[in-house]
mmCIF file of C-alpha atoms and ligand atoms in Angstrom:
data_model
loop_
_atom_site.group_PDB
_atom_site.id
_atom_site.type_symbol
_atom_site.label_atom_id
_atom_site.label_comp_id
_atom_site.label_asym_id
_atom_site.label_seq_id
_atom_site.Cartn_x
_atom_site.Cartn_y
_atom_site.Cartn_z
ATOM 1 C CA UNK A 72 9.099 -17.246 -17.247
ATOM 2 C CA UNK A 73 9.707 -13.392 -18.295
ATOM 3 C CA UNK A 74 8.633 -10.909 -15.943
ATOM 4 C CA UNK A 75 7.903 -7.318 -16.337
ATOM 5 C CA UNK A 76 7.949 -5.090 -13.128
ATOM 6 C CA UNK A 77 6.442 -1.110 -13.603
ATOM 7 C CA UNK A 78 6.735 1.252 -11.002
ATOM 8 C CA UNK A 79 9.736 0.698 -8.618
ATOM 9 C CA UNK A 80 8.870 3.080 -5.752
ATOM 10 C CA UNK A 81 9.333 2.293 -1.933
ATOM 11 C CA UNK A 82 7.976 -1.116 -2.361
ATOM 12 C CA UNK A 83 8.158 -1.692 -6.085
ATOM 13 C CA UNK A 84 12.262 -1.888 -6.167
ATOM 14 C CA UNK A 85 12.952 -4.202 -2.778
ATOM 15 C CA UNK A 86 10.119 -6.886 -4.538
ATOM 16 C CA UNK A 87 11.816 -6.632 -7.622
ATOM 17 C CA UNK A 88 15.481 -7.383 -6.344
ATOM 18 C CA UNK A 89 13.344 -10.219 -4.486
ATOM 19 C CA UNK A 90 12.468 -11.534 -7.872
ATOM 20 C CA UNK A 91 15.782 -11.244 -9.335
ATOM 21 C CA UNK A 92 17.221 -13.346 -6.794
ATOM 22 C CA UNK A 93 14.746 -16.086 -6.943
ATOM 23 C CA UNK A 94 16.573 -15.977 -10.135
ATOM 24 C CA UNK A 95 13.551 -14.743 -12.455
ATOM 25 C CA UNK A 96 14.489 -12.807 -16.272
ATOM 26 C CA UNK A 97 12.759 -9.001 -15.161
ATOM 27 C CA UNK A 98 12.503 -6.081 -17.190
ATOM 28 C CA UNK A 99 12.039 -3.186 -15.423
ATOM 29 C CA UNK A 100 10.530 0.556 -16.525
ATOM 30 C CA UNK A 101 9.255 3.588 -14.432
ATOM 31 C CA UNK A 102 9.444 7.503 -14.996
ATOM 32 C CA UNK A 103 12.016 7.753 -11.996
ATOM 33 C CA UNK A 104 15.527 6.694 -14.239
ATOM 34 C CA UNK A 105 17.145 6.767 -11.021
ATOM 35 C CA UNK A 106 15.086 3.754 -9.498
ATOM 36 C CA UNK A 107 15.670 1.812 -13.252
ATOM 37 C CA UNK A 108 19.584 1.861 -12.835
ATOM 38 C CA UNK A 109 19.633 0.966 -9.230
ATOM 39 C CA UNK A 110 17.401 -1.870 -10.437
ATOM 40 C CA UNK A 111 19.366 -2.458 -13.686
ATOM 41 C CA UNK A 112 22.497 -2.662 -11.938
ATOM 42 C CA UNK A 113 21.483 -6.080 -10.259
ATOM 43 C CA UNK A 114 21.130 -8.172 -13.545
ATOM 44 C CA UNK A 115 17.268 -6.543 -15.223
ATOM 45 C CA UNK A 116 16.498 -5.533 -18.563
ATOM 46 C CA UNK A 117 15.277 -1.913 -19.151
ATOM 47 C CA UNK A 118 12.036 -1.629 -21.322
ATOM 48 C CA UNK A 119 11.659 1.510 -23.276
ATOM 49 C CA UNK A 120 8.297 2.326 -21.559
ATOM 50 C CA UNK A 121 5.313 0.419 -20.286
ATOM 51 C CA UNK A 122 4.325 -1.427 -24.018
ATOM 52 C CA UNK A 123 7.647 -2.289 -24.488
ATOM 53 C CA UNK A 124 8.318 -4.291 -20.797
ATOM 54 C CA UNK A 125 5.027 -5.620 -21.882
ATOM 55 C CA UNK A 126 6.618 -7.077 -25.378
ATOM 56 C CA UNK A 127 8.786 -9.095 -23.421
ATOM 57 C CA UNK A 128 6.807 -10.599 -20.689
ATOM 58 C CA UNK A 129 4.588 -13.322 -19.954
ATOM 59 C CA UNK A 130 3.471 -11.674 -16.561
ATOM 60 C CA UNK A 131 3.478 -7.742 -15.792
ATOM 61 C CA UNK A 132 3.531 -6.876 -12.269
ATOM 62 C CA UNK A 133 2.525 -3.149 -12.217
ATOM 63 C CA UNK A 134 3.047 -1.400 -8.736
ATOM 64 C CA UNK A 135 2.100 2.366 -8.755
ATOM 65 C CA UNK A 136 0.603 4.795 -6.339
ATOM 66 C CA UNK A 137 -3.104 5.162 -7.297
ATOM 67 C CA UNK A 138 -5.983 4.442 -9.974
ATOM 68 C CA UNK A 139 -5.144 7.362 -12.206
ATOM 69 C CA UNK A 140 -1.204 6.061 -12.665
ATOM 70 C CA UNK A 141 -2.572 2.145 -13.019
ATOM 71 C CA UNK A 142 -4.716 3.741 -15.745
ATOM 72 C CA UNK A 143 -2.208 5.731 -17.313
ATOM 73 C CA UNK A 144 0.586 3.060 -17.340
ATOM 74 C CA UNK A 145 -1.826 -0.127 -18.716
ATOM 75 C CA UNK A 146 -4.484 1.822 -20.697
ATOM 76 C CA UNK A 147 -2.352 4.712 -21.705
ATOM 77 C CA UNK A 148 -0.150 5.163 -24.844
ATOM 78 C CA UNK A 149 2.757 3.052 -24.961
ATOM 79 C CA UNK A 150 1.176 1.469 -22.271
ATOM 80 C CA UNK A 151 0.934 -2.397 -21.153
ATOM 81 C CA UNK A 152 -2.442 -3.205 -22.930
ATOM 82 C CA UNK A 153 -0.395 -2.356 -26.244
ATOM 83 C CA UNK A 154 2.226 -4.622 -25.604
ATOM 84 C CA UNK A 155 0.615 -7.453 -23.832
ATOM 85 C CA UNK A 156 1.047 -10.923 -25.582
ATOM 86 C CA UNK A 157 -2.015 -13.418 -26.015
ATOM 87 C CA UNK A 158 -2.666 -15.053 -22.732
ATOM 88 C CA UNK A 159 -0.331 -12.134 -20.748
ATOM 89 C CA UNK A 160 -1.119 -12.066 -17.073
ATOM 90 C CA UNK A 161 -1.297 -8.496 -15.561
ATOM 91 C CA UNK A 162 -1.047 -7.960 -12.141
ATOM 92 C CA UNK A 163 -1.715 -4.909 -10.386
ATOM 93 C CA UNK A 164 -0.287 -4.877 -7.048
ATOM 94 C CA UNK A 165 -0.558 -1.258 -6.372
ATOM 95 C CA UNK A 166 -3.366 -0.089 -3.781
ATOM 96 C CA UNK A 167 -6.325 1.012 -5.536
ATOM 97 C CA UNK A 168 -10.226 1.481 -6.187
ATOM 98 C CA UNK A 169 -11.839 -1.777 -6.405
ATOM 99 C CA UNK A 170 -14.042 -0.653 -9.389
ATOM 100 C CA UNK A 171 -11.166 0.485 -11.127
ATOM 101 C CA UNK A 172 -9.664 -2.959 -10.787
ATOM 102 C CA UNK A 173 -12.765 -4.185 -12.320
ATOM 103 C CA UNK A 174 -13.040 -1.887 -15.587
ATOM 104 C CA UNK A 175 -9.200 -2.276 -15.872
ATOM 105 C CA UNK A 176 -9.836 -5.788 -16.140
ATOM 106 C CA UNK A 177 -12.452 -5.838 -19.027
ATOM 107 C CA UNK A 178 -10.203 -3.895 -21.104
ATOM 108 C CA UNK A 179 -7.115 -6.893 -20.777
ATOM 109 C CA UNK A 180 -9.478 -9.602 -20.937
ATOM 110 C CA UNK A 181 -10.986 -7.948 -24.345
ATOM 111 C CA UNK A 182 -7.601 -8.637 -25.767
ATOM 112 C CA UNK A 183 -7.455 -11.939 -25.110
ATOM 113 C CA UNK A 184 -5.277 -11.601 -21.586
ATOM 114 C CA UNK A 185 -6.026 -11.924 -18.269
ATOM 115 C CA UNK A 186 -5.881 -9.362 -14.720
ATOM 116 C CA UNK A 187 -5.466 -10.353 -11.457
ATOM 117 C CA UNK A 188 -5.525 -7.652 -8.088
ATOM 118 C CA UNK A 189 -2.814 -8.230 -5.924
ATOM 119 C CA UNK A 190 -2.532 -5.123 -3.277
ATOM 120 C CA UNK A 191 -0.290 -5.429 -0.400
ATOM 121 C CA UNK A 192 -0.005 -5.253 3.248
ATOM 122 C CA UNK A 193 3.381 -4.559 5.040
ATOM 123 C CA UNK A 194 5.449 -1.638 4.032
ATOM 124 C CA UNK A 195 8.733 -1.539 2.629
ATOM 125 C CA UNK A 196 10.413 -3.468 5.468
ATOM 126 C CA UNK A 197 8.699 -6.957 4.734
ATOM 127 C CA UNK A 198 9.114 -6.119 1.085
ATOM 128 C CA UNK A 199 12.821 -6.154 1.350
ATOM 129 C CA UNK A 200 12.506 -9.348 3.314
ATOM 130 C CA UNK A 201 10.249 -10.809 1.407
ATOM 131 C CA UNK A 202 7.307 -11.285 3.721
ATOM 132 C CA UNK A 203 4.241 -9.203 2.215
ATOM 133 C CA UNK A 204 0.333 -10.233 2.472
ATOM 134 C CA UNK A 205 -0.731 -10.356 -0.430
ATOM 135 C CA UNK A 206 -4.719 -10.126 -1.260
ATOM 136 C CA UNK A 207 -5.512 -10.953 -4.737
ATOM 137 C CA UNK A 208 -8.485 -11.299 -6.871
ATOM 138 C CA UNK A 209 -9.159 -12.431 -9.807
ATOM 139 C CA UNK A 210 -10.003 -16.395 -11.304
ATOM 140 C CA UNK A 211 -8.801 -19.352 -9.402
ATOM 141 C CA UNK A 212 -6.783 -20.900 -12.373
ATOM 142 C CA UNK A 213 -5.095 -17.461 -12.825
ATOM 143 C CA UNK A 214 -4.081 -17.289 -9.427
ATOM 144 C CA UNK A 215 -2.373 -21.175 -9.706
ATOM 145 C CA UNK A 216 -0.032 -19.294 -12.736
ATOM 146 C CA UNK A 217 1.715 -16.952 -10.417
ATOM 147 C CA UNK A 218 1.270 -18.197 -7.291
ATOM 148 C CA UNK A 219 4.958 -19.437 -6.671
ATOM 149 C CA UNK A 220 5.711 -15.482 -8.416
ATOM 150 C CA UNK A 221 3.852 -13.959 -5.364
ATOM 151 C CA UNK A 222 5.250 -16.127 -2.854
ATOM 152 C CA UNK A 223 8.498 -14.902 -3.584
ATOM 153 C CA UNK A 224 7.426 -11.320 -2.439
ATOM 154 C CA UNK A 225 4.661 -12.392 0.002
ATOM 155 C CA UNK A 226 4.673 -14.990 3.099
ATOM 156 C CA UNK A 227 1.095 -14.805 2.946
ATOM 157 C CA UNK A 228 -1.357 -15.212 -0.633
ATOM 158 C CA UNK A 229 -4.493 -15.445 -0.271
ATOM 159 C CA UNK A 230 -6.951 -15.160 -3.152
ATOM 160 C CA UNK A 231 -9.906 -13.340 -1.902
ATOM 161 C CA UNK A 232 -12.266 -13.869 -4.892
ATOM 162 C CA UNK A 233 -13.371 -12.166 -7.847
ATOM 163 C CA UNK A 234 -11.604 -9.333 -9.458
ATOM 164 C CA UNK A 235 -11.673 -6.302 -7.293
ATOM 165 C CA UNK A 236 -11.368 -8.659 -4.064
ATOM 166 C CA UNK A 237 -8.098 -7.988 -3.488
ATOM 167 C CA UNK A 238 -8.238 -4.295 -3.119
ATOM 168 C CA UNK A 239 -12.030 -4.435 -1.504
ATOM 169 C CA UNK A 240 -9.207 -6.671 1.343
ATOM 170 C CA UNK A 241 -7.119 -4.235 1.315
ATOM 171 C CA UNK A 242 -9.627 -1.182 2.101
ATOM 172 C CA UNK A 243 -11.002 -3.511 4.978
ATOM 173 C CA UNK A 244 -6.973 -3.569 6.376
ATOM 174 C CA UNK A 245 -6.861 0.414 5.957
ATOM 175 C CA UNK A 246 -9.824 1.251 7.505
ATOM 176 C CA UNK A 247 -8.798 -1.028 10.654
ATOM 177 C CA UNK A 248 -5.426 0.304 10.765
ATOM 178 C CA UNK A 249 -6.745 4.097 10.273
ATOM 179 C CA UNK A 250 -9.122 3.425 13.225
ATOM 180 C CA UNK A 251 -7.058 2.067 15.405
ATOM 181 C CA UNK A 252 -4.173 4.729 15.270
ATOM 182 C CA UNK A 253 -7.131 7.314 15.725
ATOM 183 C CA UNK A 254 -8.594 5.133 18.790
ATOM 184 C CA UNK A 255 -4.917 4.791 20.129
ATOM 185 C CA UNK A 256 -3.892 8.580 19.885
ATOM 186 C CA UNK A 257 -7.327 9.229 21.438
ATOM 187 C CA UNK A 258 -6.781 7.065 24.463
ATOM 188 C CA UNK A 259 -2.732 7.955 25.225
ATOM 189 C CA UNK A 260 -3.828 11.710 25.383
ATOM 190 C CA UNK A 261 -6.435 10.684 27.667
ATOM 191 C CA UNK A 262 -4.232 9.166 30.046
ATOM 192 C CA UNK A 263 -1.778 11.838 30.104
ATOM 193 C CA UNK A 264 -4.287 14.726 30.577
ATOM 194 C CA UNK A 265 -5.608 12.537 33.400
ATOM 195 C CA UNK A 266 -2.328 12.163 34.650
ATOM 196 C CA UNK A 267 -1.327 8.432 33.708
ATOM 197 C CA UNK A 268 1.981 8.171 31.819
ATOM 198 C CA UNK A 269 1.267 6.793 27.954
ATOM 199 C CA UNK A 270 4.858 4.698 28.524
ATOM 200 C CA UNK A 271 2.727 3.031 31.654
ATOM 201 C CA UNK A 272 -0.633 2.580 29.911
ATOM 202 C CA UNK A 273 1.279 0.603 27.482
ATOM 203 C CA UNK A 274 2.944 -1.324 29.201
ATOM 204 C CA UNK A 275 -0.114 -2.408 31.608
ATOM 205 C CA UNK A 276 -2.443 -2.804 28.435
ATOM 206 C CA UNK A 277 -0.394 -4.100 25.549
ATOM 207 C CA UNK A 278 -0.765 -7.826 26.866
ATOM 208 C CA UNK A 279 -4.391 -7.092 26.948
ATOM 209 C CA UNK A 280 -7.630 -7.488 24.828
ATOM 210 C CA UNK A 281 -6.689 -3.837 23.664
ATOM 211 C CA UNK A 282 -3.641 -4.910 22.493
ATOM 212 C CA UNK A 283 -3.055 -5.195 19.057
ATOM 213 C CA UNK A 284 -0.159 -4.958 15.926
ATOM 214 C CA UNK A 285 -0.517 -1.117 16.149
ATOM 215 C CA UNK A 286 -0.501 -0.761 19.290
ATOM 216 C CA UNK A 287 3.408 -2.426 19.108
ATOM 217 C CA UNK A 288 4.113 -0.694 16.083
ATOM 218 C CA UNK A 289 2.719 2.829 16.579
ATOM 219 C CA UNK A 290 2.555 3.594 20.489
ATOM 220 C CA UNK A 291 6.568 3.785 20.629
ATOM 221 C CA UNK A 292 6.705 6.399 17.521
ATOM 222 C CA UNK A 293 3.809 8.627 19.221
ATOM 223 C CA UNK A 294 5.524 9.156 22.863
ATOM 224 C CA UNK A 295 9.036 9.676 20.850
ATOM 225 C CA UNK A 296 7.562 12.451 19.000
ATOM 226 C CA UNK A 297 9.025 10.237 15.883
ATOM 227 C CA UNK A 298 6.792 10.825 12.903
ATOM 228 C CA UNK A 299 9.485 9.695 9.885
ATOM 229 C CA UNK A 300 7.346 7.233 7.267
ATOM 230 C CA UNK A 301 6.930 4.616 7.784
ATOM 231 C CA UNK A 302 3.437 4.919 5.542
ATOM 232 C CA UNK A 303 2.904 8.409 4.575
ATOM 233 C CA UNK A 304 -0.421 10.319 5.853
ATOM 234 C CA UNK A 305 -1.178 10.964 2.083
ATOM 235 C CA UNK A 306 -1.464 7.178 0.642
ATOM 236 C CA UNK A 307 -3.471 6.744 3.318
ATOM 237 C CA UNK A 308 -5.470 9.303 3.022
ATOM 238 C CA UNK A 309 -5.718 8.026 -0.868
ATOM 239 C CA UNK A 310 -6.767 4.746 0.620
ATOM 240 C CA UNK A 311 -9.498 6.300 2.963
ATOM 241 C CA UNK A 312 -10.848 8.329 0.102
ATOM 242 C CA UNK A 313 -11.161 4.749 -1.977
ATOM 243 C CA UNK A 314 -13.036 3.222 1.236
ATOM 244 C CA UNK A 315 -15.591 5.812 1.065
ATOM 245 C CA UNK A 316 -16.193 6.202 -2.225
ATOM 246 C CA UNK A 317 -16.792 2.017 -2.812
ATOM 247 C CA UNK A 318 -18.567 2.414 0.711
ATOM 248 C CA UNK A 319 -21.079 4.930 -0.957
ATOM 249 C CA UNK A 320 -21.054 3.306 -3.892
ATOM 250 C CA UNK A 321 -21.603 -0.204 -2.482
ATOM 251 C CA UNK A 322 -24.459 0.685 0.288
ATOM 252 C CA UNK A 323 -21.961 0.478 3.535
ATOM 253 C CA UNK A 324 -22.104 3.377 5.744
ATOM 254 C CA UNK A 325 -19.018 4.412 7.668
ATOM 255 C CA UNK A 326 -18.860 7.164 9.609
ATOM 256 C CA UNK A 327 -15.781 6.253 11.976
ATOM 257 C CA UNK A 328 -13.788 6.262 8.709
ATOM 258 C CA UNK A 329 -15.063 9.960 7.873
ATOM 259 C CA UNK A 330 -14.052 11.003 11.262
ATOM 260 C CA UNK A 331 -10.196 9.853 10.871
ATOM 261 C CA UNK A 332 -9.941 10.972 6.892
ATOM 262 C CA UNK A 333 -11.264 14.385 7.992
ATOM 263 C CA UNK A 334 -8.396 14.252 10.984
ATOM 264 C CA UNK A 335 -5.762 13.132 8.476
ATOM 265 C CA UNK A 336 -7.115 15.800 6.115
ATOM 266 C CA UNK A 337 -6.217 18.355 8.422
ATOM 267 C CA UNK A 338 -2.881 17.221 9.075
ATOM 268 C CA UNK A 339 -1.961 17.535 5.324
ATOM 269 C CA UNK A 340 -3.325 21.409 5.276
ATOM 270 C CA UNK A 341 -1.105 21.705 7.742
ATOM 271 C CA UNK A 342 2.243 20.196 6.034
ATOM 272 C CA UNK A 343 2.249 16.967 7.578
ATOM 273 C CA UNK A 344 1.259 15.030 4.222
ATOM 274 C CA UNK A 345 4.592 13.406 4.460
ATOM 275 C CA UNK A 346 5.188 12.099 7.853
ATOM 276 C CA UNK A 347 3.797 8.937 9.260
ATOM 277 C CA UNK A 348 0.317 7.989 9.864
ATOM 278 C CA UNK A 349 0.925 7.418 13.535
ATOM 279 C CA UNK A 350 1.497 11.273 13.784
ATOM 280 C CA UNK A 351 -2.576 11.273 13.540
ATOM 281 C CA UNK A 352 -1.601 11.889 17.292
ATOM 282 C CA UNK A 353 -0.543 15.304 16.393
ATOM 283 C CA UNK A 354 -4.306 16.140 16.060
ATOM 284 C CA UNK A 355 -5.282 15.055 19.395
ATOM 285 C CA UNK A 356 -2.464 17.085 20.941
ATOM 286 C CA UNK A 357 -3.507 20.073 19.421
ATOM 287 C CA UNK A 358 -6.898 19.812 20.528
ATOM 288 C CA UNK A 359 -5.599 18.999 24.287
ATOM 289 C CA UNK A 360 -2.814 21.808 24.285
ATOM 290 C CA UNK A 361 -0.765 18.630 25.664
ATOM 291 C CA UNK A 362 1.349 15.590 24.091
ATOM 292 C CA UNK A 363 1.941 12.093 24.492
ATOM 293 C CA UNK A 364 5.665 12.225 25.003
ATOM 294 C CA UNK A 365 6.418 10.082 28.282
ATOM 295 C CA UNK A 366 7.584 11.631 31.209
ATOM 296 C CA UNK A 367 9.897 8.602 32.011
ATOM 297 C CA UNK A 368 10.958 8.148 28.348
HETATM 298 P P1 NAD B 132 6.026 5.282 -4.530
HETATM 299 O O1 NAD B 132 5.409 6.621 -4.763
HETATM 300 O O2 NAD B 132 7.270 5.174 -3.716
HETATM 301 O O3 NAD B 132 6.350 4.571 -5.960
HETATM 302 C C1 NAD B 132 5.551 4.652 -7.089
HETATM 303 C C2 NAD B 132 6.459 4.582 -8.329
HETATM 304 O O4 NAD B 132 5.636 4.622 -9.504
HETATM 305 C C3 NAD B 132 7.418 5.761 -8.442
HETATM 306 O O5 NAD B 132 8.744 5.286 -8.594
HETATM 307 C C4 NAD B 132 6.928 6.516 -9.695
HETATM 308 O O6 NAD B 132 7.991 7.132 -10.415
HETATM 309 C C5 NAD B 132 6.305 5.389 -10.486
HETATM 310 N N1 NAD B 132 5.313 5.805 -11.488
HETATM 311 C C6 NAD B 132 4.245 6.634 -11.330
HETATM 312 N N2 NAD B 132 3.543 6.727 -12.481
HETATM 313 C C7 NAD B 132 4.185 5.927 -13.382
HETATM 314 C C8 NAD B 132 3.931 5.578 -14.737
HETATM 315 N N3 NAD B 132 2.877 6.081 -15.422
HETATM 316 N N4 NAD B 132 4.780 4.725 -15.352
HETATM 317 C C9 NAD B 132 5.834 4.208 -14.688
HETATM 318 N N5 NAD B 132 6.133 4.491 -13.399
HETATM 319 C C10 NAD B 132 5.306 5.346 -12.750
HETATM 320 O O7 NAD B 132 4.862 4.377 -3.933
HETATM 321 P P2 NAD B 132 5.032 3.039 -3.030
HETATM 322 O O8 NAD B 132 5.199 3.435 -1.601
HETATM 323 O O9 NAD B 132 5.995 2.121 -3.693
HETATM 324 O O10 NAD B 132 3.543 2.459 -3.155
HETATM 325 C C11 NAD B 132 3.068 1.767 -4.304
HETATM 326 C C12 NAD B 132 1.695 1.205 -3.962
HETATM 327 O O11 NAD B 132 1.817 0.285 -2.871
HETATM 328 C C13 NAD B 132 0.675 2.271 -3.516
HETATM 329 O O12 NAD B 132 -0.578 1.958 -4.037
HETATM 330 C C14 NAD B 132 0.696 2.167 -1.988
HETATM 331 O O13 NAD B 132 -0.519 2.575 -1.395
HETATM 332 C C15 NAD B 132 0.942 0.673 -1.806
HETATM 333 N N6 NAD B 132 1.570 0.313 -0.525
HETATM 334 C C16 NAD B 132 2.580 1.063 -0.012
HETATM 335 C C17 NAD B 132 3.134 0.720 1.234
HETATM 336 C C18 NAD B 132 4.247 1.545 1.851
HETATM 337 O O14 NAD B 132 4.515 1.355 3.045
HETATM 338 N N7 NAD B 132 4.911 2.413 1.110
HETATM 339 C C19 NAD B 132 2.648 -0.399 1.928
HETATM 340 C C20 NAD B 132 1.638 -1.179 1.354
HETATM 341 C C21 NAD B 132 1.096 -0.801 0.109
#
């Protein structure tokens, strides 16, 4: 089986030197020509552009940053919809707007070819090893036809329903994870303007009911003062803003989410778009004239 990879980013380049060692045919394309010949020196093909990869694959895997790009590179000129063969599989595993998903969708299947979501949890680390969640959506007998693809990139598939389902999963996992980096930040300054080391409330809580995957992951970055990405403050503000918006549009109300987008919003006016989400802790020390750093690092 052929398979066409677009967009090889942070996480799009480690999962497709995962698929070229499971020994998979790949032809490769993004804007970024340094990406394609890192990528091309390992054994892929190079397409021409996004219609062309598209020409010689039965299954596109399309990882890009938002809605606009997944747009632009599948409905676009010289994009995958003009390529795609009868009975193509496209599937989007970049993080974006459910709805978008869904009217994405109706223009493949129109041509006779078929769409499945399949977002992704785990950064670039388990993509290099190989151990992403995946979330996908999309119909059960289209899911069978590249399930063994996804388990290549992912230790966890799960299909999550209808079109759209995987990214309305993946929303659910950013809104968690914004929330609790907001609730951690919120309760480390605490305990240090109250005189409680953050090293020490760690330590006595981690093993607790408050203790949780970001609390292991994020808690050591925030008392180091280490805000290098790790998962950039701007995707996930991108993320937040796609939580809302099929929040309003859906009837779900969420105002803890507005809180923590409005916090992350004004760490990006103040040039800290780039740096990790865990420095959400930034905002909190500002407020508090005070950090987190330990004083028994
Ligand atoms: P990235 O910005 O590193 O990579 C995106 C790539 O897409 C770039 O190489 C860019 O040149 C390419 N691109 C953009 N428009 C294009 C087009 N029209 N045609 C071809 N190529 C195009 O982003 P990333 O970190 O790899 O993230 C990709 C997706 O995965 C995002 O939706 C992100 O939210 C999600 N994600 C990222 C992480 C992470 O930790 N980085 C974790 C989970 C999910």
């Amino acid at each position: 089986m052929k398979i066409g990879m677009v967009g090889l980013g942070i996480m799009g380049k480690p999962m497709s030197k995962n698929l070229l060692k499971a020994g998979y045919d790949l032809v490769i394309y993004d804007i970024n020509q340094e990406a394609v010949q890192e990528v091309a020196k390992l054994g892929a093909l190079v397409g021409a552009n996004s219609k062309d990869v598209a020409q010689k694959s039965d299954v596109i895997i399309t990882m890009l940053p938002n809605s606009p790009h997944v747009k632009a590179a599948v409905l676009g000129e010289n994009g995958v919809l003009e390529g795609m063969r009868p009975d193509a599989i496209l599937v989007d595993m970049s993080s974006i707007a459910p709805l978008a998903s869904i009217e994405i969708c109706k223009s493949v299947e129109s041509k006779g070819c078929f769409m499945l979501d399949a977002p992704v949890s785990g950064g670039e680390p388990k993509a290099i090893e190989g151990t992403l969640s995946i979330m996908v959506g999309g119909r059960p007998d289209i899911f069978e036809k590249v399930k063994d693809i996804l388990s290549v990139m992912g230790k966890s598939v799960v299909l999550c329903g209808d079109i759209g389902a995987g990214n309305t999963t993946k929303l659910a996992n950013q809104v968690i994870v914004a929330l609790n980096i907001a609730a951690l930040s919120e309760a480390l300054l605490l305990g240090k303007k109250a005189g409680v080391d953050p090293n020490v409330i760690f330590e006595a809580i981690r093993s607790g009911l408050a203790g949780s995957t970001v609390m292991e992951a994020k808690t050591p970055l925030m008392i180091d003062g280490n805000f290098k990405p790790g998962f950039r403050i701007e995707l996930h503000i991108k993320d937040l803003a796609n939580a809302l918006e099929t929040g309003h549009e859906v009837g779900a109300h969420m105002p803890l989410t507005s809180q923590v987008m409005e916090m992350m919003q004004w760490l990006k006016s103040n040039g800290k778009g780039s740096e990790d989400h865990s420095a959400v802790v930034r905002y909190y020390e500002e407020l508090a004239n005070e950090t987190v750093r330990s004083d028994n690092p």
